Amino acid sequence: LERGFVFVHKPPMHIRFDEIGAVNFARSTGNTRSFDFDIETKSRTIYNFVGIERDEYGKLYDFVTNKKLRVKNIGGNEKGKPNYDEMMDSDEEKGDHDAYLEKMKKEGKERVEEDEE
């Protein structure tokens, strides 16, 4: 889709890219096999999509970045690079290790390094 997202559920929804302020990827609570995807519009309306299979994460992330949408939980520092130090404890509970989260952080770092080359 060139100009927006279409979600076919009850009811179907169309969100144009020019209406989107930011998107957010988050871990699903209590489930490491899926993630949540939030879309925040410029008018501050938030659409939550929960329980997306983690196999879809890479494809959705690539799609969002190719469309040049702002990814809210990536943050950023100089030259628009993600600030992984800020994300380290962003949504982890103290003492818990999340292998899926670590894998996603590693993949993100690798993508940034590949883009710089």
PDB file of C-alpha atoms in Angstrom:
ATOM      1  CA  LEU A   1       0.000   0.000   0.000  1.00  0.00           C
ATOM      2  CA  GLU A   2       1.449   3.283  -1.069  1.00  0.00           C
ATOM      3  CA  ARG A   3      -0.569   5.729   1.023  1.00  0.00           C
ATOM      4  CA  GLY A   4      -1.797   3.977   4.133  1.00  0.00           C
ATOM      5  CA  PHE A   5      -2.459   0.902   6.246  1.00  0.00           C
ATOM      6  CA  VAL A   6      -5.570  -1.176   5.754  1.00  0.00           C
ATOM      7  CA  PHE A   7      -6.652  -3.449   8.596  1.00  0.00           C
ATOM      8  CA  VAL A   8      -9.339  -5.905   7.657  1.00  0.00           C
ATOM      9  CA  HIS A   9     -11.049  -6.814  10.864  1.00  0.00           C
ATOM     10  CA  LYS A  10     -14.447  -5.989  12.241  1.00  0.00           C
ATOM     11  CA  PRO A  11     -14.826  -3.141  11.306  1.00  0.00           C
ATOM     12  CA  PRO A  12     -12.251  -2.616   8.523  1.00  0.00           C
ATOM     13  CA  MET A  13      -9.974   0.387   9.063  1.00  0.00           C
ATOM     14  CA  HIS A  14      -7.884   2.580   6.759  1.00  0.00           C
ATOM     15  CA  ILE A  15      -5.227   4.868   8.263  1.00  0.00           C
ATOM     16  CA  ARG A  16      -3.425   7.127   5.802  1.00  0.00           C
ATOM     17  CA  PHE A  17       0.315   7.537   6.308  1.00  0.00           C
ATOM     18  CA  ASP A  18      -0.017  11.326   6.289  1.00  0.00           C
ATOM     19  CA  GLU A  19      -2.289  11.001   9.365  1.00  0.00           C
ATOM     20  CA  ILE A  20       0.275   8.973  11.351  1.00  0.00           C
ATOM     21  CA  GLY A  21       2.408  10.754  13.930  1.00  0.00           C
ATOM     22  CA  ALA A  22       4.327   7.686  15.116  1.00  0.00           C
ATOM     23  CA  VAL A  23       4.217   3.922  15.445  1.00  0.00           C
ATOM     24  CA  ASN A  24       5.336   1.833  18.394  1.00  0.00           C
ATOM     25  CA  PHE A  25       6.460  -1.784  18.682  1.00  0.00           C
ATOM     26  CA  ALA A  26       5.987  -3.352  22.115  1.00  0.00           C
ATOM     27  CA  ARG A  27       6.161  -6.754  23.747  1.00  0.00           C
ATOM     28  CA  SER A  28       2.832  -8.415  24.392  1.00  0.00           C
ATOM     29  CA  THR A  29       2.232  -8.802  28.086  1.00  0.00           C
ATOM     30  CA  GLY A  30       2.927 -12.326  29.234  1.00  0.00           C
ATOM     31  CA  ASN A  31       3.601 -13.672  25.758  1.00  0.00           C
ATOM     32  CA  THR A  32       7.004 -13.776  24.088  1.00  0.00           C
ATOM     33  CA  ARG A  33       5.632 -15.274  20.868  1.00  0.00           C
ATOM     34  CA  SER A  34       3.933 -12.087  19.796  1.00  0.00           C
ATOM     35  CA  PHE A  35       4.246  -8.332  19.915  1.00  0.00           C
ATOM     36  CA  ASP A  36       1.910  -5.352  19.917  1.00  0.00           C
ATOM     37  CA  PHE A  37       1.881  -2.609  17.300  1.00  0.00           C
ATOM     38  CA  ASP A  38       0.484   0.836  18.109  1.00  0.00           C
ATOM     39  CA  ILE A  39      -0.283   3.630  15.677  1.00  0.00           C
ATOM     40  CA  GLU A  40      -0.602   7.155  17.044  1.00  0.00           C
ATOM     41  CA  THR A  41      -2.196   9.664  14.718  1.00  0.00           C
ATOM     42  CA  LYS A  42      -1.305  13.329  14.593  1.00  0.00           C
ATOM     43  CA  SER A  43      -4.625  13.999  16.337  1.00  0.00           C
ATOM     44  CA  ARG A  44      -3.380  11.785  19.233  1.00  0.00           C
ATOM     45  CA  THR A  45      -5.733   8.872  18.549  1.00  0.00           C
ATOM     46  CA  ILE A  46      -4.006   5.570  19.306  1.00  0.00           C
ATOM     47  CA  TYR A  47      -4.863   2.318  17.563  1.00  0.00           C
ATOM     48  CA  ASN A  48      -3.557  -0.812  19.311  1.00  0.00           C
ATOM     49  CA  PHE A  49      -3.000  -4.072  17.452  1.00  0.00           C
ATOM     50  CA  VAL A  50      -2.172  -6.856  19.883  1.00  0.00           C
ATOM     51  CA  GLY A  51      -0.848 -10.362  19.571  1.00  0.00           C
ATOM     52  CA  ILE A  52       0.911 -10.082  16.209  1.00  0.00           C
ATOM     53  CA  GLU A  53       3.100 -13.139  15.599  1.00  0.00           C
ATOM     54  CA  ARG A  54       6.771 -12.350  16.159  1.00  0.00           C
ATOM     55  CA  ASP A  55       7.638 -13.808  12.744  1.00  0.00           C
ATOM     56  CA  GLU A  56       5.936 -10.747  11.265  1.00  0.00           C
ATOM     57  CA  TYR A  57       8.072  -8.262  13.235  1.00  0.00           C
ATOM     58  CA  GLY A  58      10.893  -7.934  10.690  1.00  0.00           C
ATOM     59  CA  LYS A  59       8.540  -7.532   7.743  1.00  0.00           C
ATOM     60  CA  LEU A  60       6.411  -4.935   9.527  1.00  0.00           C
ATOM     61  CA  TYR A  61       9.474  -3.042  10.797  1.00  0.00           C
ATOM     62  CA  ASP A  62      10.975  -2.949   7.294  1.00  0.00           C
ATOM     63  CA  PHE A  63       7.663  -1.781   5.831  1.00  0.00           C
ATOM     64  CA  VAL A  64       7.315   1.015   8.408  1.00  0.00           C
ATOM     65  CA  THR A  65      10.887   2.232   7.948  1.00  0.00           C
ATOM     66  CA  ASN A  66      10.609   2.084   4.138  1.00  0.00           C
ATOM     67  CA  LYS A  67       7.526   4.311   4.398  1.00  0.00           C
ATOM     68  CA  LYS A  68       9.609   6.668   6.583  1.00  0.00           C
ATOM     69  CA  LEU A  69       7.185   6.558   9.511  1.00  0.00           C
ATOM     70  CA  ARG A  70       8.556   7.620  12.882  1.00  0.00           C
ATOM     71  CA  VAL A  71       9.102   4.645  15.189  1.00  0.00           C
ATOM     72  CA  LYS A  72       8.405   6.052  18.627  1.00  0.00           C
ATOM     73  CA  ASN A  73      10.207   3.529  20.836  1.00  0.00           C
ATOM     74  CA  ILE A  74      13.430   3.610  18.799  1.00  0.00           C
ATOM     75  CA  GLY A  75      14.204   7.139  19.947  1.00  0.00           C
ATOM     76  CA  GLY A  76      17.296   8.468  18.319  1.00  0.00           C
ATOM     77  CA  ASN A  77      20.535  10.278  18.712  1.00  0.00           C
ATOM     78  CA  GLU A  78      22.879  11.851  16.228  1.00  0.00           C
ATOM     79  CA  LYS A  79      22.185  11.108  12.562  1.00  0.00           C
ATOM     80  CA  GLY A  80      18.861   9.436  13.452  1.00  0.00           C
ATOM     81  CA  LYS A  81      20.520   6.296  14.801  1.00  0.00           C
ATOM     82  CA  PRO A  82      18.517   4.420  17.446  1.00  0.00           C
ATOM     83  CA  ASN A  83      19.654   4.912  21.019  1.00  0.00           C
ATOM     84  CA  TYR A  84      19.854   1.309  22.244  1.00  0.00           C
ATOM     85  CA  ASP A  85      21.172   2.312  25.677  1.00  0.00           C
ATOM     86  CA  GLU A  86      17.911   4.133  26.398  1.00  0.00           C
ATOM     87  CA  MET A  87      15.916   1.091  25.317  1.00  0.00           C
ATOM     88  CA  MET A  88      17.789  -1.386  27.501  1.00  0.00           C
ATOM     89  CA  ASP A  89      15.381  -1.098  30.437  1.00  0.00           C
ATOM     90  CA  SER A  90      12.478   0.577  28.676  1.00  0.00           C
ATOM     91  CA  ASP A  91       9.895  -2.114  29.257  1.00  0.00           C
ATOM     92  CA  GLU A  92      11.679  -4.909  31.050  1.00  0.00           C
ATOM     93  CA  GLU A  93      10.726  -5.891  34.544  1.00  0.00           C
ATOM     94  CA  LYS A  94      13.728  -5.968  36.830  1.00  0.00           C
ATOM     95  CA  GLY A  95      15.345  -9.392  37.003  1.00  0.00           C
ATOM     96  CA  ASP A  96      13.515 -10.876  34.008  1.00  0.00           C
ATOM     97  CA  HIS A  97      15.432 -11.847  30.874  1.00  0.00           C
ATOM     98  CA  ASP A  98      13.605 -11.668  27.578  1.00  0.00           C
ATOM     99  CA  ALA A  99      15.399 -13.566  24.821  1.00  0.00           C
ATOM    100  CA  TYR A 100      13.014 -12.250  22.156  1.00  0.00           C
ATOM    101  CA  LEU A 101      13.703  -8.653  23.164  1.00  0.00           C
ATOM    102  CA  GLU A 102      17.440  -9.277  23.035  1.00  0.00           C
ATOM    103  CA  LYS A 103      17.077 -10.817  19.567  1.00  0.00           C
ATOM    104  CA  MET A 104      15.124  -7.786  18.317  1.00  0.00           C
ATOM    105  CA  LYS A 105      17.732  -5.375  19.719  1.00  0.00           C
ATOM    106  CA  LYS A 106      20.517  -7.353  18.042  1.00  0.00           C
ATOM    107  CA  GLU A 107      18.679  -7.355  14.704  1.00  0.00           C
ATOM    108  CA  GLY A 108      18.098  -3.611  14.996  1.00  0.00           C
ATOM    109  CA  LYS A 109      21.782  -2.946  15.602  1.00  0.00           C
ATOM    110  CA  GLU A 110      22.713  -5.134  12.620  1.00  0.00           C
ATOM    111  CA  ARG A 111      20.287  -3.246  10.362  1.00  0.00           C
ATOM    112  CA  VAL A 112      21.770   0.099  11.396  1.00  0.00           C
ATOM    113  CA  GLU A 113      25.284  -1.176  10.752  1.00  0.00           C
ATOM    114  CA  GLU A 114      24.270  -2.540   7.324  1.00  0.00           C
ATOM    115  CA  ASP A 115      22.642   0.791   6.411  1.00  0.00           C
ATOM    116  CA  GLU A 116      25.828   2.668   7.313  1.00  0.00           C
ATOM    117  CA  GLU A 117      27.923   0.528   4.945  1.00  0.00           C
TER     118      GLU A 117
END
